[in-house]
Short mmCIF file of C-alpha atoms in Angstrom, two decimals:
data_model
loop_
_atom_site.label_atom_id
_atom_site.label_comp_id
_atom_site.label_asym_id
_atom_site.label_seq_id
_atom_site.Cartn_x
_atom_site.Cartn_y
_atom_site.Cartn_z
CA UNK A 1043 0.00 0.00 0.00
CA UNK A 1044 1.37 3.64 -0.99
CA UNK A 1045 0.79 5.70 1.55
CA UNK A 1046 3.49 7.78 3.25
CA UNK A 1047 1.76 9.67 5.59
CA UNK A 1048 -0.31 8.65 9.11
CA UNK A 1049 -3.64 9.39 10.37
CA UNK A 1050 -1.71 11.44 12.57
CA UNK A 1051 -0.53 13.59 9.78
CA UNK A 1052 -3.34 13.99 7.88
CA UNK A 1053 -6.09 14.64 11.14
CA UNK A 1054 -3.32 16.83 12.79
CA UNK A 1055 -4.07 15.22 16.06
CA UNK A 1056 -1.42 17.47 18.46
CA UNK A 1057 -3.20 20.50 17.86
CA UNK A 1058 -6.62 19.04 18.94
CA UNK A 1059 -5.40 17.50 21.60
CA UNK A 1060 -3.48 21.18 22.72
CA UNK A 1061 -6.84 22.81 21.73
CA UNK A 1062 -8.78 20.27 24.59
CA UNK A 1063 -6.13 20.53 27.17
CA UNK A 1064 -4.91 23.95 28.08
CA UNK A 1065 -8.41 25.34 29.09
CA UNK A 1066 -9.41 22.43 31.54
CA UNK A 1067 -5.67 22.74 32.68
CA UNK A 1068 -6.33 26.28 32.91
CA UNK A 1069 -9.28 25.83 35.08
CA UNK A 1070 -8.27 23.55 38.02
CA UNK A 1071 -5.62 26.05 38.31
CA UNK A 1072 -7.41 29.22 38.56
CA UNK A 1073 -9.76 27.28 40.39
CA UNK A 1074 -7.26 26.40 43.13
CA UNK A 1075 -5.29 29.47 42.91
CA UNK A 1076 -8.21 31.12 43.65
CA UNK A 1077 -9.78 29.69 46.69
CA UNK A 1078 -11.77 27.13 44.67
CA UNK A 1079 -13.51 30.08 43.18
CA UNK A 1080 -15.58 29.12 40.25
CA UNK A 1081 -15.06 32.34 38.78
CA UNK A 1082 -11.13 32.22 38.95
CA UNK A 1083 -11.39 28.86 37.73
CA UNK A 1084 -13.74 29.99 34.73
CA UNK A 1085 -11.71 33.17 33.85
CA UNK A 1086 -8.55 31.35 33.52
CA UNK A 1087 -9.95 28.80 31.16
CA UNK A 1088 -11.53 31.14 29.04
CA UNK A 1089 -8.25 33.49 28.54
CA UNK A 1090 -6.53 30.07 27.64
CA UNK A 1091 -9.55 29.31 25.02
CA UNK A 1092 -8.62 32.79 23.51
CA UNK A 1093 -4.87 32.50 23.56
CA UNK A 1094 -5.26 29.16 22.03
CA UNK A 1095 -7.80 30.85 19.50
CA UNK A 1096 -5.51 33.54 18.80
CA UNK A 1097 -2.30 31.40 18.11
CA UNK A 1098 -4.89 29.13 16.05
CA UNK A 1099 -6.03 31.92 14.13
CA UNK A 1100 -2.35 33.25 13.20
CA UNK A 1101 -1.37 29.71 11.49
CA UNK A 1102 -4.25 29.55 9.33
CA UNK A 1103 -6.77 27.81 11.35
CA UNK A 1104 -10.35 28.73 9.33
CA UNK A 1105 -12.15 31.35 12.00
CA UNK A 1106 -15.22 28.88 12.15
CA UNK A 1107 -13.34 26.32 14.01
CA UNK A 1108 -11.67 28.47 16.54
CA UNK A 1109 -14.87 29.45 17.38
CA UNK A 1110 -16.47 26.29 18.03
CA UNK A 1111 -13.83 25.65 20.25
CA UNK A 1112 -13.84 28.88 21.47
CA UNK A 1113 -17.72 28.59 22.33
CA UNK A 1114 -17.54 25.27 23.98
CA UNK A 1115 -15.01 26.44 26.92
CA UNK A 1116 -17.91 29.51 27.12
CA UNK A 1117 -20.48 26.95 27.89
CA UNK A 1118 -18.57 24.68 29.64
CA UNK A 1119 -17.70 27.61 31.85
CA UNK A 1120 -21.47 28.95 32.04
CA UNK A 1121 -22.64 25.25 33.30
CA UNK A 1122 -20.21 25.33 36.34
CA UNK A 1123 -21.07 28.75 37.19
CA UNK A 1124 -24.84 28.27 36.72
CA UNK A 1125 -24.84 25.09 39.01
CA UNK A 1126 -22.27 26.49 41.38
CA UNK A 1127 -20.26 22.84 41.43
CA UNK A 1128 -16.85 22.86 40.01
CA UNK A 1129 -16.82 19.18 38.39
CA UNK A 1130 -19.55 20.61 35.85
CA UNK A 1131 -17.03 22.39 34.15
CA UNK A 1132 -16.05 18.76 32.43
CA UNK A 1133 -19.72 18.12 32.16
CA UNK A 1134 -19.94 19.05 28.62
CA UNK A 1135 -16.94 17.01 27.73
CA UNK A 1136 -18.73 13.86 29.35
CA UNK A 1137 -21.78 14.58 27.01
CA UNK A 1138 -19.69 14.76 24.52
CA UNK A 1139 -17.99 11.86 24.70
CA UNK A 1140 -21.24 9.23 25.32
CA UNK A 1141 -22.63 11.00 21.96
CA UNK A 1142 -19.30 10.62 20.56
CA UNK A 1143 -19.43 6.91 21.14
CA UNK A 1144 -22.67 6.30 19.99
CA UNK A 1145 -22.38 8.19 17.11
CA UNK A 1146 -19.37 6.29 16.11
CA UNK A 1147 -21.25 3.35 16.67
CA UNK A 1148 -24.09 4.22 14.96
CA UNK A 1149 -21.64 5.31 11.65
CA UNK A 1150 -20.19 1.88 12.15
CA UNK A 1151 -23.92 0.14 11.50
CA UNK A 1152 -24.97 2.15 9.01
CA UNK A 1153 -21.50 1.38 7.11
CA UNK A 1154 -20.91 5.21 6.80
CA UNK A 1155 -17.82 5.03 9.26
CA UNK A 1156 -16.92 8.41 10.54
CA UNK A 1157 -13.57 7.99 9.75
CA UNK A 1158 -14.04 7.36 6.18
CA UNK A 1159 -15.67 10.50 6.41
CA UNK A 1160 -13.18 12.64 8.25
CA UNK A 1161 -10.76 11.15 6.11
CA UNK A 1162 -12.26 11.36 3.00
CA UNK A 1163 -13.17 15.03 3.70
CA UNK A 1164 -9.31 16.07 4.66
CA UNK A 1165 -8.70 14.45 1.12
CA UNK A 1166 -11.38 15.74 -0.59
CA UNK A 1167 -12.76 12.82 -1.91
CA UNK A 1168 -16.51 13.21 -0.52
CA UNK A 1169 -17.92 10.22 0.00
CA UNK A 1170 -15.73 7.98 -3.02
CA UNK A 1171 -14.35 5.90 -0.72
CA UNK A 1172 -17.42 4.37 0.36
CA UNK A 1173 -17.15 2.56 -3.51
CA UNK A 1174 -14.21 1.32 -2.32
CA UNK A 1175 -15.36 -1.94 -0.50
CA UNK A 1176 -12.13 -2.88 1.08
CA UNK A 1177 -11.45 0.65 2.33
CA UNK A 1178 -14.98 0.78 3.52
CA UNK A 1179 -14.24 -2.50 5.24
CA UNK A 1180 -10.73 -0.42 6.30
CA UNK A 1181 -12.54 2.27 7.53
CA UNK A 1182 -15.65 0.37 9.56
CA UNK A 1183 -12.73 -1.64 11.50
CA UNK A 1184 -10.60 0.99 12.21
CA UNK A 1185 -13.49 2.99 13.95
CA UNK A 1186 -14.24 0.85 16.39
CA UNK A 1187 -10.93 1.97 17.97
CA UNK A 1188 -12.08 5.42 18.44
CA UNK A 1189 -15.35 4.34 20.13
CA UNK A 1190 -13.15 2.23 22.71
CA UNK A 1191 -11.47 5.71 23.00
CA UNK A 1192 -14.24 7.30 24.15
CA UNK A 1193 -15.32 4.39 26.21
CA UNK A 1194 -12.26 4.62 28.14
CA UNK A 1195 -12.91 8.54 29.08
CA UNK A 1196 -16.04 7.80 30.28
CA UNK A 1197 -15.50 4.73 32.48
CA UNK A 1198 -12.48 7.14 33.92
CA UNK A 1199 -14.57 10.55 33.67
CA UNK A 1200 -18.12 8.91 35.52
CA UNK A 1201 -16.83 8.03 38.83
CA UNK A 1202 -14.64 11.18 39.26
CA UNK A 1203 -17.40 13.25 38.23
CA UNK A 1204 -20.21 11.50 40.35
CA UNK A 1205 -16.98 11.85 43.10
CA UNK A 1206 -16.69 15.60 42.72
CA UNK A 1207 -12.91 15.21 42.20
CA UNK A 1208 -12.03 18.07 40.12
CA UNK A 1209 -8.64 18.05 39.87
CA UNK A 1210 -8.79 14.27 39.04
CA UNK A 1211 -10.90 15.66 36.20
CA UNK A 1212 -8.40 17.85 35.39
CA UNK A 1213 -5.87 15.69 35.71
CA UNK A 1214 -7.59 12.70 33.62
CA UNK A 1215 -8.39 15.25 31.06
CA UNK A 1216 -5.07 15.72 30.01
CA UNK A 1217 -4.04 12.09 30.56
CA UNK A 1218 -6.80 10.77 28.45
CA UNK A 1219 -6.01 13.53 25.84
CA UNK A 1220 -2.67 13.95 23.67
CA UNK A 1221 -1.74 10.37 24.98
CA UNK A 1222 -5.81 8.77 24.28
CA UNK A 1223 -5.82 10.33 20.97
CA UNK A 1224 -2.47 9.25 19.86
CA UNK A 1225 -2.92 5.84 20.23
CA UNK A 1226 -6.30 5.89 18.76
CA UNK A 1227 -4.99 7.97 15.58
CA UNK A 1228 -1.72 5.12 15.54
CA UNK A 1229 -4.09 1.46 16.22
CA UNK A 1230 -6.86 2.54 13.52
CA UNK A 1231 -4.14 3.51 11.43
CA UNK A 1232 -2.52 0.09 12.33
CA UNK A 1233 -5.82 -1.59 11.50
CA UNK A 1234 -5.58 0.19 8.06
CA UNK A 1235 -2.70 -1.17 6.97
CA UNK A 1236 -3.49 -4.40 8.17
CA UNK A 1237 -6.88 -5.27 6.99
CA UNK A 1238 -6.31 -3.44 2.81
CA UNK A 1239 -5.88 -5.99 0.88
CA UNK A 1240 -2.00 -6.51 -0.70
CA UNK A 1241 -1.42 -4.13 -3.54
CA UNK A 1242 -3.99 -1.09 -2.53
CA UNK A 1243 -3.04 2.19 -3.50
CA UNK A 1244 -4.32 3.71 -0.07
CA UNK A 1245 -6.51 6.05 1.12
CA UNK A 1246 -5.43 8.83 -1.38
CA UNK A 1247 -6.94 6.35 -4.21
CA UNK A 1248 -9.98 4.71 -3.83
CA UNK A 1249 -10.50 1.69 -5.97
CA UNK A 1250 -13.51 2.90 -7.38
CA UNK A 1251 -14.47 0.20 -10.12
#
């Protein structure tokens, strides 16, 4: 199979996993800096949401998807503040990740992988692959590693939350981040390589009849 770069590569997993760090980090520590204030904790993550925007925005990041992220840390930061409890800060992120899952899941079923789409959107080949049916096959195996990822944040992320441990959360955010998403991005890639049959040109060329 010729293909010379990794999933890595082409998703540009580092940045995403910078982009979901620094404000949670940035929270527990205005949070204990400031006397377990919700607001301390709050302000600090959103400045590092903006900084993180900013720096985004000046290496060609489209202004849509600084944002999003942008917005999330805004509502993630709202929900604490609103319910007055800390741990709710990573509430959104737990939502996230059980629709996550199930979404993957559901791709999976419906053989429309979500990775063949992601992929297949960085490449800008639509939805070609899917008349690929060993890629398809590629891409519907390979998936099922993400949705272990986020089944691994959430049987970490449920009993800490339920807990009230918030620097656990903050701490298991950032553990189950960069490191999570690299091995997810490196085993489906693994499971790529494995399961196209001998000879495929890879995911740049879809064998499309």
């Amino acid at each position: 199979m010729a293909q010379p770069e990794s999933l890595a590569e082409l998703l540009n997993g580092r940045r995403a996993a910078i982009d979901a760090t620094l404000p949670a980090a940035g929270f527990v520590i205005g949070w204990l800096a400031g006397g377990r204030s919700i607001w301390a904790g709050a302000s600090v993550a959103v400045a590092c949401a903006v900084a993180v925007g900013w720096w985004r925005l000046r290496h060609g990041d489209k202004p849509r998807a600084v944002l999003i992220g942008l917005l999330g840390v805004c509502v993630a930061a709202l929900i604490a503040l609103r319910t007055g409890k800390a741990e709710d800060f990573f509430l959104l992120q737990l939502l996230s990740n059980a629709a996550s899952a199930l979404a993957w899941a559901v791709s999976i079923v419906l053989r429309w992988p979500l990775l063949g789409l992601v992929v297949g959107g960085v490449l800008g080949q639509k939805t070609r692959w899917r008349r690929d049916p060993a890629l398809l096959r590629s891409y519907g195996l390979a998936s099922w590693v993400w949705v272990l990822q986020y089944v691994i944040r959430l049987a970490v992320f449920l009993p800490l939350y339920a807990a009230g441990q918030v620097v656990a959360l903050g701490v298991a955010r950032i553990a189950l981040t960069w490191p999570l998403i690299a091995a997810c991005l490196a085993v489906s890639w693994w499971v790529i390589r494995k399961t196209l049959p001998p000879g495929h040109p890879g995911l740049r060329h879809p064998l499309v009849g």
